[in-house]
Short mmCIF file of N, CA and C in Angstrom, two decimals:
data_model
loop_
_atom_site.label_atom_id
_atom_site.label_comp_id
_atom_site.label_asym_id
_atom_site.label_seq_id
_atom_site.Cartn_x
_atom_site.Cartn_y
_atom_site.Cartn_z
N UNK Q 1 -22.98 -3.28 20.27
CA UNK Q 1 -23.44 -4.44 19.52
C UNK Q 1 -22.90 -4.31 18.10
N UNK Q 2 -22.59 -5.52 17.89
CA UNK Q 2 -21.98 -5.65 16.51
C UNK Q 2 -22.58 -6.77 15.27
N UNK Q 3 -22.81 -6.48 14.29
CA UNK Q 3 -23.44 -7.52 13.69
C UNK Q 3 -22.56 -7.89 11.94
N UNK Q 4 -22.69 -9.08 11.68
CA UNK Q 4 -21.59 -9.66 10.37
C UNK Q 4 -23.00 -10.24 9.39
N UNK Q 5 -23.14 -10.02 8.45
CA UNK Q 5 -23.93 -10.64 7.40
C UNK Q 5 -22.80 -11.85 6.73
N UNK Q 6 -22.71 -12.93 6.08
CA UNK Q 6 -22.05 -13.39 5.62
C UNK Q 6 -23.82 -14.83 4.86
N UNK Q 7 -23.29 -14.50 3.71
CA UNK Q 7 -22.44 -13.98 2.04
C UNK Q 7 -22.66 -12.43 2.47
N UNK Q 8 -21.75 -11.21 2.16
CA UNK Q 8 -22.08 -9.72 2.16
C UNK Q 8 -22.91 -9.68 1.09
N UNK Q 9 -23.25 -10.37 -0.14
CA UNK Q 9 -24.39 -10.17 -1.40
C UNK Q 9 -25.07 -11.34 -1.71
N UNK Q 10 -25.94 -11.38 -2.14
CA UNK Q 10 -26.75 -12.43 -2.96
C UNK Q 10 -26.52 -12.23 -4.57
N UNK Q 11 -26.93 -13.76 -5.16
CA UNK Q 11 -27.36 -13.22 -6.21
C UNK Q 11 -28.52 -14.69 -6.24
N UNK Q 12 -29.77 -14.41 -6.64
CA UNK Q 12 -30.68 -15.53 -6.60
C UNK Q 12 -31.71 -15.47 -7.60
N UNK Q 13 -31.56 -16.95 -8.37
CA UNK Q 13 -32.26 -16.65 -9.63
C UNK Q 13 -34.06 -16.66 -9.13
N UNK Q 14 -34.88 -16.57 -9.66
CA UNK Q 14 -36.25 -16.24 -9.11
C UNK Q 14 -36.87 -17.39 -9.27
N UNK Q 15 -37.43 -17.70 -7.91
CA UNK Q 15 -38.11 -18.98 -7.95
C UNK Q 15 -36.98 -19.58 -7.01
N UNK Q 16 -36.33 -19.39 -6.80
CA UNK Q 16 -35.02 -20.06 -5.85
C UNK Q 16 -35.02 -19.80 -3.98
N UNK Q 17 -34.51 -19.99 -3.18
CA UNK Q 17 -34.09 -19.75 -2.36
C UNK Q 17 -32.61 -19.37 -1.89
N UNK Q 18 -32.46 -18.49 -1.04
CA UNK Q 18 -30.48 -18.44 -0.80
C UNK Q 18 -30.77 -18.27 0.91
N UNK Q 19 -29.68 -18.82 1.43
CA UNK Q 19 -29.48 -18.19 3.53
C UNK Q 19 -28.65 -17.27 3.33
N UNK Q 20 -28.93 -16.59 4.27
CA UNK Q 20 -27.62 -15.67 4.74
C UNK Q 20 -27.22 -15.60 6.45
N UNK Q 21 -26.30 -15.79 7.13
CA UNK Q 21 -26.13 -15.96 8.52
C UNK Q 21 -25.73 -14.66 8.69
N UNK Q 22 -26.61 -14.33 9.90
CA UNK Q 22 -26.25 -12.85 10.69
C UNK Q 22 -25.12 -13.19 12.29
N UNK Q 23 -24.55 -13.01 11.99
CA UNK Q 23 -23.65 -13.05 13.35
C UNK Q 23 -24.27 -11.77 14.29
N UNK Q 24 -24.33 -11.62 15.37
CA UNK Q 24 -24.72 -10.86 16.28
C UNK Q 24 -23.24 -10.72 17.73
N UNK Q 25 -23.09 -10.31 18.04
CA UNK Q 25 -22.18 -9.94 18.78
C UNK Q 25 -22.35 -8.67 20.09
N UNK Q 26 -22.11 -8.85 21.49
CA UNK Q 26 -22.14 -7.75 22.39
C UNK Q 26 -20.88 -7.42 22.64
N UNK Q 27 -20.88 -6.10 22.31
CA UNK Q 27 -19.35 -5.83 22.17
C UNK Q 27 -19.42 -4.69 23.42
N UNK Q 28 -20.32 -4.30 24.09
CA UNK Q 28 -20.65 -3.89 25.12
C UNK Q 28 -20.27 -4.49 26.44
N UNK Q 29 -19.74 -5.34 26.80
CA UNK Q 29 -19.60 -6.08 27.75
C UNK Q 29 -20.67 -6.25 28.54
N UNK Q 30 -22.33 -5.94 28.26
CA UNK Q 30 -23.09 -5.89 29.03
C UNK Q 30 -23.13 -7.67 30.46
N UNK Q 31 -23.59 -6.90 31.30
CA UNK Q 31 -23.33 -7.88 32.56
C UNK Q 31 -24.27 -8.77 32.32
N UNK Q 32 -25.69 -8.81 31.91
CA UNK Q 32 -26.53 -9.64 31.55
C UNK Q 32 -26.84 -9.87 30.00
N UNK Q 33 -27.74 -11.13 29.38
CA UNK Q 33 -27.80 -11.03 28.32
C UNK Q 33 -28.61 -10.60 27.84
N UNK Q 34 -28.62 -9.94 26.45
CA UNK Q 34 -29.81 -9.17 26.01
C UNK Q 34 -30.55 -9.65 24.71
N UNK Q 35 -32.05 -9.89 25.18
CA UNK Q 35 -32.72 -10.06 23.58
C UNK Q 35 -32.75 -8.79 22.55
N UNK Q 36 -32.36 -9.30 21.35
CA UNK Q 36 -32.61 -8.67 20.28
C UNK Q 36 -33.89 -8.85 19.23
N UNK Q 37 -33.99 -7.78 18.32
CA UNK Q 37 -34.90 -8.61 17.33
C UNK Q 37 -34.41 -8.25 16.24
N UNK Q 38 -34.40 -9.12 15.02
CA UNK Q 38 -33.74 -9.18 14.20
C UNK Q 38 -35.00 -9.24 12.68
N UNK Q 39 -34.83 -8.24 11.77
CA UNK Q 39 -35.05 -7.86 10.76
C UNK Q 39 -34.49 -7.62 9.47
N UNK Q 40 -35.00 -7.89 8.09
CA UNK Q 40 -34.57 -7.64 6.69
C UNK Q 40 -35.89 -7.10 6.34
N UNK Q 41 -35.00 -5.08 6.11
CA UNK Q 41 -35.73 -4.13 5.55
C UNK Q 41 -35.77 -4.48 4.04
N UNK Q 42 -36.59 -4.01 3.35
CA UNK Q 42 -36.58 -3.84 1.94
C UNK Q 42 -37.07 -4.98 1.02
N UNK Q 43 -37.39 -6.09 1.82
CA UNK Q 43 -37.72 -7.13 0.77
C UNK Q 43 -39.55 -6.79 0.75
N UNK Q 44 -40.48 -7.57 -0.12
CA UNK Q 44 -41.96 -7.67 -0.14
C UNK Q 44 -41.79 -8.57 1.62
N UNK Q 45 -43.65 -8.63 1.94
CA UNK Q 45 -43.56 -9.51 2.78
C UNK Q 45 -43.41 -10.59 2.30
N UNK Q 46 -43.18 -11.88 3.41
CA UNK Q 46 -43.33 -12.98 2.73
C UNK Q 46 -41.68 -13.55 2.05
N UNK Q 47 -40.90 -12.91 1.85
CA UNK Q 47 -39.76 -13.05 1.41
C UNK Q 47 -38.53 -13.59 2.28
N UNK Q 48 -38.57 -12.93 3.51
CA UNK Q 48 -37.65 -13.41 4.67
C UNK Q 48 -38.76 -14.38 5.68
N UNK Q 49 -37.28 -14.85 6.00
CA UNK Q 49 -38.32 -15.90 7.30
C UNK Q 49 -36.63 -16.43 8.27
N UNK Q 50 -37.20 -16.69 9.63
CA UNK Q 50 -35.66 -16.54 10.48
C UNK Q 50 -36.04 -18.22 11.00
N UNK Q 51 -34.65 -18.57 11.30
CA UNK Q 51 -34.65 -19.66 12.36
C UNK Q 51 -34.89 -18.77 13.56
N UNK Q 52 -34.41 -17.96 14.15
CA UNK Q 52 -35.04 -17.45 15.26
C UNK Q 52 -34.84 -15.89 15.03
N UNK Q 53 -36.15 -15.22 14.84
CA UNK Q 53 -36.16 -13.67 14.85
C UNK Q 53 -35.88 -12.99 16.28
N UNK Q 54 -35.84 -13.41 17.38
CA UNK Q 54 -35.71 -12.74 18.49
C UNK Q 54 -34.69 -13.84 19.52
N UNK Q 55 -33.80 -14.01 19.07
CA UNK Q 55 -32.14 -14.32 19.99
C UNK Q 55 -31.96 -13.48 21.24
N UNK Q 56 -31.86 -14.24 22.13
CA UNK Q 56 -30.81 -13.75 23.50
C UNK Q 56 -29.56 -13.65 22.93
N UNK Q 57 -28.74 -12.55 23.11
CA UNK Q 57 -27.26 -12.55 22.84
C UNK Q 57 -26.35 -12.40 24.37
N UNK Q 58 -25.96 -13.80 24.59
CA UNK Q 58 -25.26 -13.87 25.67
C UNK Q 58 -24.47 -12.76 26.52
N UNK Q 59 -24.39 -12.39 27.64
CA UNK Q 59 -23.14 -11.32 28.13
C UNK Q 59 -21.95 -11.41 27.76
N UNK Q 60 -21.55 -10.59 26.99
CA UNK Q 60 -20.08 -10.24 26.00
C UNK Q 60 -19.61 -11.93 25.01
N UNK Q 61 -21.01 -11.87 24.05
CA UNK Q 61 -20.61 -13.25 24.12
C UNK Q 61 -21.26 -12.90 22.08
N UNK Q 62 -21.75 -14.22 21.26
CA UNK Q 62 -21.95 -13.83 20.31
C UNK Q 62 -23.34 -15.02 20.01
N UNK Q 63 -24.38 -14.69 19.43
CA UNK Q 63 -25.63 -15.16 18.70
C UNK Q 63 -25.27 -15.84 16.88
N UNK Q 64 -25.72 -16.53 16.38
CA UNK Q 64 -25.96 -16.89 14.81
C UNK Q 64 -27.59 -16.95 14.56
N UNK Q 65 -28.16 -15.95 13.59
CA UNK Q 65 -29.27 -16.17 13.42
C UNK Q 65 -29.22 -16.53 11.25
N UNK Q 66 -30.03 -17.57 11.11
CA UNK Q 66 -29.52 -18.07 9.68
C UNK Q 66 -31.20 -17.09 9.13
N UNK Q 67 -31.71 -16.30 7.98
CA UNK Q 67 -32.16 -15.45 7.46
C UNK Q 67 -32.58 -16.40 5.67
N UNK Q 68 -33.75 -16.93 5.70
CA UNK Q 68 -33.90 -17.40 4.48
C UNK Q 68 -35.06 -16.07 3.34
N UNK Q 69 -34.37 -16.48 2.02
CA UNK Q 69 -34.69 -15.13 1.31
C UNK Q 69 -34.86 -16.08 0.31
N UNK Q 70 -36.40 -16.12 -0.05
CA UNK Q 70 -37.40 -16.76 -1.18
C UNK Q 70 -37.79 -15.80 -2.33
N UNK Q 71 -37.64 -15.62 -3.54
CA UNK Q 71 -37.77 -14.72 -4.30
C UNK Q 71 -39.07 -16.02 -5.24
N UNK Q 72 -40.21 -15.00 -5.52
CA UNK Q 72 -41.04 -15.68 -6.35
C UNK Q 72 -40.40 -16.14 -7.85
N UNK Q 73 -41.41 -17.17 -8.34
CA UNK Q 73 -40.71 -17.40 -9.85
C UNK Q 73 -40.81 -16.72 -10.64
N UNK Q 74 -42.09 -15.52 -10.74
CA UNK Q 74 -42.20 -14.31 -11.61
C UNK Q 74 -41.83 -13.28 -11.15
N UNK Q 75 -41.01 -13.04 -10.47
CA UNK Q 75 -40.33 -11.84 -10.09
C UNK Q 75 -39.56 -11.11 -10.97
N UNK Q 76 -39.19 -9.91 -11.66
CA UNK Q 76 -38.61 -9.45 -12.24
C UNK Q 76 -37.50 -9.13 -11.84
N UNK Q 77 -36.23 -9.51 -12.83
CA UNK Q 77 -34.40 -9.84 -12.29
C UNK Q 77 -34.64 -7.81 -12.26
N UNK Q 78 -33.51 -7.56 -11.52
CA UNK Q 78 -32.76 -6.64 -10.86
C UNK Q 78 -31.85 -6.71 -9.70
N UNK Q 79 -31.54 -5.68 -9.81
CA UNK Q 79 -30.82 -4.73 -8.40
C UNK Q 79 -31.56 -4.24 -7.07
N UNK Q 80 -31.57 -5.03 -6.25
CA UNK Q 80 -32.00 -4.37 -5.07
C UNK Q 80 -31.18 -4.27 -3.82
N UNK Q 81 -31.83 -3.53 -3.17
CA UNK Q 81 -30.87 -3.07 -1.55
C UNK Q 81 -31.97 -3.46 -0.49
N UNK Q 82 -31.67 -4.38 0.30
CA UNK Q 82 -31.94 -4.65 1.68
C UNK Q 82 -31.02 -4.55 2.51
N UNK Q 83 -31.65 -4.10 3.65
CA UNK Q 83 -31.07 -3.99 5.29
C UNK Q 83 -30.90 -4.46 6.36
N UNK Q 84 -30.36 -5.51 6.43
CA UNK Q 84 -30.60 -6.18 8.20
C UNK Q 84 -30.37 -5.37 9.68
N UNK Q 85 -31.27 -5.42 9.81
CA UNK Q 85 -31.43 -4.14 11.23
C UNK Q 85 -31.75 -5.44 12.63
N UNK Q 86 -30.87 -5.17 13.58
CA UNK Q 86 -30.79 -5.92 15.05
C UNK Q 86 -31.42 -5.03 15.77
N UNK Q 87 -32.15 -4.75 16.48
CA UNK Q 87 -32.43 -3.73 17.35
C UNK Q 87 -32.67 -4.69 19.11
N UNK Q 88 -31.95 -4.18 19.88
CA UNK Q 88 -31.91 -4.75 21.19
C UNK Q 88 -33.32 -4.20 21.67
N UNK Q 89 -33.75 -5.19 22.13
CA UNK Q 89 -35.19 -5.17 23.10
C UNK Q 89 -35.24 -4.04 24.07
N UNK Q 90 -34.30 -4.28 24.91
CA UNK Q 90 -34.35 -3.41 26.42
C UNK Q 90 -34.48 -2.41 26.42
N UNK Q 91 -34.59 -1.51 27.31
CA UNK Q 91 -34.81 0.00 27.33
C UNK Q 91 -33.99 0.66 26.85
N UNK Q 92 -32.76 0.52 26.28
CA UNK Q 92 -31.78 1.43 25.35
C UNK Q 92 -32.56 1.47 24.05
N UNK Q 93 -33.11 0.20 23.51
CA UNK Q 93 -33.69 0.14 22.12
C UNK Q 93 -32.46 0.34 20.99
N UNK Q 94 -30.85 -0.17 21.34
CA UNK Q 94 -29.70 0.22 20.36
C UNK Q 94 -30.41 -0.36 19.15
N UNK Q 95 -29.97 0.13 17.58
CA UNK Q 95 -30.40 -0.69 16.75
C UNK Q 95 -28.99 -0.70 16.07
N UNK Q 96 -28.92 -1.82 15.03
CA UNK Q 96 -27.25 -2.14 14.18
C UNK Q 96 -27.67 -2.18 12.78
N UNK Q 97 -27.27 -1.87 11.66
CA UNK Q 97 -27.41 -2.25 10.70
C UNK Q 97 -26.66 -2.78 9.46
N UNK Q 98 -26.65 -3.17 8.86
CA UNK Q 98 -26.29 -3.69 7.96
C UNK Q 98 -26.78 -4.28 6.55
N UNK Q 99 -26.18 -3.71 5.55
CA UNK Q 99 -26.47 -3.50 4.01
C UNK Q 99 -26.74 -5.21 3.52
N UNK Q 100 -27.31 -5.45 2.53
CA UNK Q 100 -27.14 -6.84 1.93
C UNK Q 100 -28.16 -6.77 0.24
N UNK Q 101 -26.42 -6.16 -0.33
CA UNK Q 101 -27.03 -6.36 -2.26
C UNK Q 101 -27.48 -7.58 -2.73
N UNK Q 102 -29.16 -6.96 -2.95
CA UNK Q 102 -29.28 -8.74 -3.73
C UNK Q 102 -29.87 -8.54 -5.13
N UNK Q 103 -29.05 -9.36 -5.86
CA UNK Q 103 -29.33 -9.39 -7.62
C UNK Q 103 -30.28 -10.10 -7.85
N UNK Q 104 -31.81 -10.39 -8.25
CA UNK Q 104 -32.50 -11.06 -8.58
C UNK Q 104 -32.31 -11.39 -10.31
N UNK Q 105 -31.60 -12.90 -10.41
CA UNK Q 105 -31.75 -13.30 -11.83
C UNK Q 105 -32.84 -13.81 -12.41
N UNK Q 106 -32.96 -13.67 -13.55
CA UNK Q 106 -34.01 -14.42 -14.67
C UNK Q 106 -33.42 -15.84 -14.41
N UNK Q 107 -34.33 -17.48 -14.56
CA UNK Q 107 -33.74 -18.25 -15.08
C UNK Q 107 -33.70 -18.25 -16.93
N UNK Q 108 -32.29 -18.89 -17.57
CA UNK Q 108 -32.74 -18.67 -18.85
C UNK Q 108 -33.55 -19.53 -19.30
N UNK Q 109 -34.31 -19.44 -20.19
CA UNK Q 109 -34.78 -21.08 -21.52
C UNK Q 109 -33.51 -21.69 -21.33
N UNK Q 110 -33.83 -22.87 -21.24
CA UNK Q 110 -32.54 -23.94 -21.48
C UNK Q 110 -33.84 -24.85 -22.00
N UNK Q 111 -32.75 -25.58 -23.03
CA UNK Q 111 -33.76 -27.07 -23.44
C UNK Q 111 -32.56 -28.44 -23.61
N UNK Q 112 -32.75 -29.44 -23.06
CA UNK Q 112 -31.50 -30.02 -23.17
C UNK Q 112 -32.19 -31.30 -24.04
N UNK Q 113 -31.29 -32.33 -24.89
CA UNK Q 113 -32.01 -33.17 -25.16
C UNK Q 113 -30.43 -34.02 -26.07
N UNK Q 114 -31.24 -35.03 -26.35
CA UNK Q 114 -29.97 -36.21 -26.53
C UNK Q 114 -29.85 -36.40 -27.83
N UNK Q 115 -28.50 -36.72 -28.21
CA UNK Q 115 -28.01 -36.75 -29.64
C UNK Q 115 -29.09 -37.69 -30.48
N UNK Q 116 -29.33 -39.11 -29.18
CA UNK Q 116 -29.75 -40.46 -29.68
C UNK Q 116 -31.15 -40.35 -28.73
N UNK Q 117 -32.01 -40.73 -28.91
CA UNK Q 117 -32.97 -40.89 -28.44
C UNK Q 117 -32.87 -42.20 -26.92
N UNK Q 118 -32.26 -42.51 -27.54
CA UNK Q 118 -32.26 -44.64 -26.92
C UNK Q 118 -30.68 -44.51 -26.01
N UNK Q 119 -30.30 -44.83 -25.23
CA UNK Q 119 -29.18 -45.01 -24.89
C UNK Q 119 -28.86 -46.45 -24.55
N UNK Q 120 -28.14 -47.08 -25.09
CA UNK Q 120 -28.26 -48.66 -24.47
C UNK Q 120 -26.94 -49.04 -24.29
N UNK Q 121 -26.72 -49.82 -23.44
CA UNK Q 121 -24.64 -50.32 -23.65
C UNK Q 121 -24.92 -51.06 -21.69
N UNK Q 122 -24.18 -51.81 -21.76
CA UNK Q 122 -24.13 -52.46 -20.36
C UNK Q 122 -24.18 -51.92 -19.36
N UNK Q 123 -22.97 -51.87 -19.24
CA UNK Q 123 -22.21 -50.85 -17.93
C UNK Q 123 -22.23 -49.46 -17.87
N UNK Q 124 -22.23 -49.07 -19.31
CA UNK Q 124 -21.73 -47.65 -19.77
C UNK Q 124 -22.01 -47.36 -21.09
N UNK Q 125 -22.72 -46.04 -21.37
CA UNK Q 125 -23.20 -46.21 -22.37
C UNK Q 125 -22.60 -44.34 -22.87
N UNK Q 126 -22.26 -43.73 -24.01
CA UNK Q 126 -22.53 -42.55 -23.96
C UNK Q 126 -23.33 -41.79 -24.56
N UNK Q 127 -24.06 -41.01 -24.87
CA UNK Q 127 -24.76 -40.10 -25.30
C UNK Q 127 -24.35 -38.76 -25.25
N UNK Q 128 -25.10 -38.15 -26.61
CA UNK Q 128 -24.48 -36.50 -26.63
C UNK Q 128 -25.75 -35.73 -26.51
N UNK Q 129 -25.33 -34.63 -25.98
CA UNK Q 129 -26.28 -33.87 -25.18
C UNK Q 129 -26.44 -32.60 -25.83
N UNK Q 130 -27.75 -31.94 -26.39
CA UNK Q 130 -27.32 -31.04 -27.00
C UNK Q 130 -28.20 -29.74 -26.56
N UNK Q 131 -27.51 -28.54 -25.98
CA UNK Q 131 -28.16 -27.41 -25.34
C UNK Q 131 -28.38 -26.80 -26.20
N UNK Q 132 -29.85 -25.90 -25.86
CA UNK Q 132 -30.19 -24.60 -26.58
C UNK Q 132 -30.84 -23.76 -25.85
N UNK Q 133 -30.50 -22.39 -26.07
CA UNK Q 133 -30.75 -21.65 -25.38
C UNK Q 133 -31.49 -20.29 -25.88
N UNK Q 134 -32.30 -19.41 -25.78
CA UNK Q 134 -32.94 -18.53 -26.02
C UNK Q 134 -32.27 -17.24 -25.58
N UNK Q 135 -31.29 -17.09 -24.22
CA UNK Q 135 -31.20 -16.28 -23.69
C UNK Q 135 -29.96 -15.21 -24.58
N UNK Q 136 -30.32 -13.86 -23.65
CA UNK Q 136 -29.45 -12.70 -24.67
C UNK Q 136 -28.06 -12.96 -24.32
N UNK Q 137 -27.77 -14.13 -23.54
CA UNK Q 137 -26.38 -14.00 -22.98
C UNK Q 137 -25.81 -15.05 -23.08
N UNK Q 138 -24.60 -15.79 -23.12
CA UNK Q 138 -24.09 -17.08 -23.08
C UNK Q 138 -24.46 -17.45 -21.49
N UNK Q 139 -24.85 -18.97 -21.86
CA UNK Q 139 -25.08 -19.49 -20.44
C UNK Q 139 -24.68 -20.57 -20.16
N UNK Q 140 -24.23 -20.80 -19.09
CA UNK Q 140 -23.44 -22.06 -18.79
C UNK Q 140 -23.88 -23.28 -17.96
N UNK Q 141 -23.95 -24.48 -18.67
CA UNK Q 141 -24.56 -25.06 -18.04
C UNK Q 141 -23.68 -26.79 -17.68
N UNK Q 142 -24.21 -27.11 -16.40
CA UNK Q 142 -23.24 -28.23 -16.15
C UNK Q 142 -24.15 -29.60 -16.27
N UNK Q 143 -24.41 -30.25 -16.69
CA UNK Q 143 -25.31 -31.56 -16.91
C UNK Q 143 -24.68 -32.60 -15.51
N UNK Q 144 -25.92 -32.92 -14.93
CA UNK Q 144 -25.64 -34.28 -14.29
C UNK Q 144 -26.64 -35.43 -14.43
N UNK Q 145 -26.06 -36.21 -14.84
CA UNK Q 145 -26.99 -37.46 -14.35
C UNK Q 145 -27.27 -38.71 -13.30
N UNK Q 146 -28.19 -38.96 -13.21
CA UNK Q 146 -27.92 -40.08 -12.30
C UNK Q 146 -29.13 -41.09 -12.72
N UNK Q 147 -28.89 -42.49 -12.17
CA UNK Q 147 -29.88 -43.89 -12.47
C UNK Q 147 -29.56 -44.18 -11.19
N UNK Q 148 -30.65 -44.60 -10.41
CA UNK Q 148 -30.23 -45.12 -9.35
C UNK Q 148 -31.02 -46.82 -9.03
N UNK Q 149 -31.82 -46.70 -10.31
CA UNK Q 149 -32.26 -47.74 -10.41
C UNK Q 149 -31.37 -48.90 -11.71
N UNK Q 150 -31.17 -48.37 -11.82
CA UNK Q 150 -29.80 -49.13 -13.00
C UNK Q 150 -30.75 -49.28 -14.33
N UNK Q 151 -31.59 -48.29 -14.58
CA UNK Q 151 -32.72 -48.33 -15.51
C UNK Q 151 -31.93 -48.37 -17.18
#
């Protein structure tokens, strides 16, 4: 049995969500198919959650199980190491593993706010936008807007 993490890392600011897809694979040629169960060591509880934790993996064939990873909003940013571990059901009990670095970021202070208070013009109007930020680091930020009411 063979197993692929893909993203190989995270990085997820806190309060966020990220997926990660586990590929599963029998590289065994086994004649029948075998359930697995599928796990992420190292997080709190509550943190992982599966579209399906326990997959049949077809005879010599391959599984996708998608792995969602919720980090609270007060969580403190770091470095951590989790493990995705497959372990086949049946009486062999094979288990697979695989590493998955995840960076927990701070979000920064951002405060955004407009040159002009009022924006008015027909069709098109522009305004300047002006960021500030608190954080110890330059941060980059991309503005979008939208009206969908033509307000």
């Amino acid at each position: 049995m063979f197993i692929g993490v893909r993203p190989g890392s995270l990085e997820i600011v806190a309060g966020a969500t990220a997926s990660v897809n586990i590929s599963i694979v029998d590289t065994d040629a086994t004649p029948v198919a075998q359930p697995v169960r599928v796990a992420v060591l190292g997080p709190p509880d509550g943190w992982v959650t599966f579209d399906d934790a326990t997959p049949t993996v077809p005879a010599s064939g391959s599984v996708g199980v998608t792995a969602t990873v919720s980090v609270p909003a007060d969580h403190p940013s770091g470095e951590f190491l989790f493990v995705v571990a497959v372990t086949s059901v049946d009486a062999g009990g094979r288990e697979v593993y695989e590493r998955l670095p995840v960076t927990v970021v701070d979000r920064p202070p951002v405060r955004v706010t407009t040159d002009s208070s009022i924006a008015d013009g027909g069709r098109r109007s522009r305004v300047g936008l002006v960021v500030t930020s608190d954080a110890a680091s330059p941060v980059i930020v991309a503005p979008v807007a939208r009206d969908p009411r033509g307000a």
